């Protein structure tokens, strides 16, 4: 959903959407991975991913501009969004778990690369279709 939000909304809209998501999770609504919630999901080992979602959505939307070109969306998701999210997640995982950089990459990045690329492609396909109906897009 982070990719989709970034691909169809303005940077301000994307940021506000992800900020609401984070706030809902912090106050106890089970919106985080696995139906979890709470402040521990922000300050814990995976918290950087959640913060990365916010940053990535705004940056990807800004990089995308007004374009809804399928290839540009995919490149933006893979080369802008994924690195931002992974860097945020790796920083928090590394800081909290005190494991090596390699162990962090093996745990937090490598197993998810293929699936995340697939998610970017699916979000781009959906966004191209939805953008045709968005007023002012």
Short mmCIF file of C-alpha atoms in Angstrom, two decimals:
data_model
loop_
_atom_site.label_atom_id
_atom_site.label_comp_id
_atom_site.label_asym_id
_atom_site.label_seq_id
_atom_site.Cartn_x
_atom_site.Cartn_y
_atom_site.Cartn_z
CA UNK A 1 0.00 0.00 0.00
CA UNK A 2 2.93 2.36 0.59
CA UNK A 3 3.83 2.13 -3.08
CA UNK A 4 0.24 2.61 -4.21
CA UNK A 5 -0.20 5.66 -1.96
CA UNK A 6 3.02 7.16 -3.32
CA UNK A 7 2.00 6.43 -6.90
CA UNK A 8 -1.44 8.06 -6.74
CA UNK A 9 -1.16 10.83 -4.14
CA UNK A 10 0.77 14.07 -3.88
CA UNK A 11 3.72 14.10 -1.47
CA UNK A 12 1.63 15.98 1.12
CA UNK A 13 -1.30 13.55 0.79
CA UNK A 14 1.02 10.53 0.93
CA UNK A 15 2.78 11.89 4.01
CA UNK A 16 -0.48 12.62 5.79
CA UNK A 17 -1.86 9.17 4.93
CA UNK A 18 1.21 7.39 6.31
CA UNK A 19 1.34 9.67 9.37
CA UNK A 20 -2.27 8.73 10.16
CA UNK A 21 -1.35 5.06 9.68
CA UNK A 22 1.54 5.42 12.15
CA UNK A 23 -0.56 7.30 14.69
CA UNK A 24 -3.34 4.71 14.49
CA UNK A 25 -0.80 1.96 15.13
CA UNK A 26 0.81 3.83 18.02
CA UNK A 27 -2.53 4.34 19.81
CA UNK A 28 -3.43 0.66 19.55
CA UNK A 29 -5.23 0.07 16.28
CA UNK A 30 -3.75 -3.19 14.90
CA UNK A 31 -2.51 -1.82 11.57
CA UNK A 32 1.13 -2.87 11.71
CA UNK A 33 2.51 -6.12 10.26
CA UNK A 34 0.79 -9.17 11.70
CA UNK A 35 -2.09 -7.14 13.13
CA UNK A 36 0.10 -5.57 15.78
CA UNK A 37 0.16 -2.08 17.26
CA UNK A 38 1.77 0.05 19.94
CA UNK A 39 4.74 2.36 20.39
CA UNK A 40 7.06 -0.65 20.65
CA UNK A 41 6.50 -1.22 16.93
CA UNK A 42 8.00 2.21 16.29
CA UNK A 43 10.94 2.10 18.70
CA UNK A 44 11.61 -1.65 18.36
CA UNK A 45 13.76 -3.53 15.86
CA UNK A 46 11.27 -3.13 13.00
CA UNK A 47 10.29 0.45 13.78
CA UNK A 48 12.58 1.85 11.14
CA UNK A 49 10.53 0.12 8.47
CA UNK A 50 7.40 1.91 9.67
CA UNK A 51 9.18 5.28 9.70
CA UNK A 52 10.70 4.39 6.33
CA UNK A 53 7.19 3.91 4.92
CA UNK A 54 6.36 7.53 5.75
CA UNK A 55 9.56 8.93 4.26
CA UNK A 56 9.47 6.66 1.20
CA UNK A 57 5.86 7.52 0.35
CA UNK A 58 6.59 11.25 0.34
CA UNK A 59 9.88 10.96 -1.55
CA UNK A 60 8.51 8.53 -4.14
CA UNK A 61 5.52 10.78 -4.75
CA UNK A 62 7.80 13.79 -5.18
CA UNK A 63 10.11 11.90 -7.56
CA UNK A 64 7.12 10.65 -9.54
CA UNK A 65 5.75 14.17 -9.91
CA UNK A 66 2.65 14.16 -12.06
CA UNK A 67 3.79 11.18 -14.09
CA UNK A 68 1.85 7.95 -14.04
CA UNK A 69 4.11 6.21 -16.50
CA UNK A 70 4.25 2.51 -15.61
CA UNK A 71 8.01 2.16 -16.08
CA UNK A 72 8.76 5.34 -14.11
CA UNK A 73 6.59 4.13 -11.24
CA UNK A 74 8.40 0.79 -11.14
CA UNK A 75 11.84 2.43 -11.23
CA UNK A 76 10.79 4.90 -8.53
CA UNK A 77 9.50 2.12 -6.29
CA UNK A 78 12.54 -0.10 -6.72
CA UNK A 79 15.33 2.48 -6.75
CA UNK A 80 13.88 5.13 -4.43
CA UNK A 81 11.23 3.59 -2.18
CA UNK A 82 12.72 0.21 -1.41
CA UNK A 83 16.13 1.59 -0.42
CA UNK A 84 14.57 4.20 1.87
CA UNK A 85 12.43 1.58 3.60
CA UNK A 86 15.27 -0.92 3.86
CA UNK A 87 17.72 1.66 5.20
CA UNK A 88 15.23 2.73 7.88
CA UNK A 89 14.53 -0.87 8.83
CA UNK A 90 18.19 -1.84 8.88
CA UNK A 91 19.13 1.11 11.06
CA UNK A 92 16.51 0.23 13.69
CA UNK A 93 17.22 -3.50 13.53
CA UNK A 94 20.96 -2.93 13.79
CA UNK A 95 20.58 -0.45 16.65
CA UNK A 96 18.13 -2.51 18.70
CA UNK A 97 19.41 -6.03 18.06
CA UNK A 98 23.13 -5.16 18.01
CA UNK A 99 23.92 -7.63 15.24
CA UNK A 100 26.35 -7.27 12.37
CA UNK A 101 25.47 -5.36 9.22
CA UNK A 102 25.57 -8.64 7.26
CA UNK A 103 23.21 -10.34 9.73
CA UNK A 104 20.89 -7.36 9.48
CA UNK A 105 20.86 -7.57 5.67
CA UNK A 106 20.25 -11.33 5.79
CA UNK A 107 17.33 -10.82 8.15
CA UNK A 108 15.75 -7.55 7.03
CA UNK A 109 16.45 -7.18 3.31
CA UNK A 110 17.51 -10.18 1.27
CA UNK A 111 14.49 -12.43 2.03
CA UNK A 112 12.11 -9.66 1.00
CA UNK A 113 13.67 -8.33 -2.22
CA UNK A 114 11.74 -10.44 -4.71
CA UNK A 115 8.37 -10.01 -2.98
CA UNK A 116 8.86 -6.28 -2.64
CA UNK A 117 9.67 -5.93 -6.35
CA UNK A 118 6.46 -7.84 -7.14
CA UNK A 119 4.52 -5.49 -4.83
CA UNK A 120 5.99 -2.46 -6.61
CA UNK A 121 4.90 -3.85 -9.99
CA UNK A 122 1.38 -4.61 -8.75
CA UNK A 123 1.07 -1.16 -7.16
CA UNK A 124 2.27 0.46 -10.38
CA UNK A 125 -0.30 -1.47 -12.44
CA UNK A 126 -3.08 -0.44 -10.06
CA UNK A 127 -1.90 3.17 -9.93
CA UNK A 128 -1.81 3.55 -13.71
CA UNK A 129 -5.43 2.42 -13.88
CA UNK A 130 -6.63 4.45 -10.90
CA UNK A 131 -4.81 7.62 -12.00
CA UNK A 132 -7.08 7.81 -15.05
CA UNK A 133 -10.00 8.46 -12.71
CA UNK A 134 -8.38 10.81 -10.20
CA UNK A 135 -9.53 14.39 -10.48
CA UNK A 136 -6.62 16.74 -11.04
CA UNK A 137 -4.09 13.97 -11.58
#
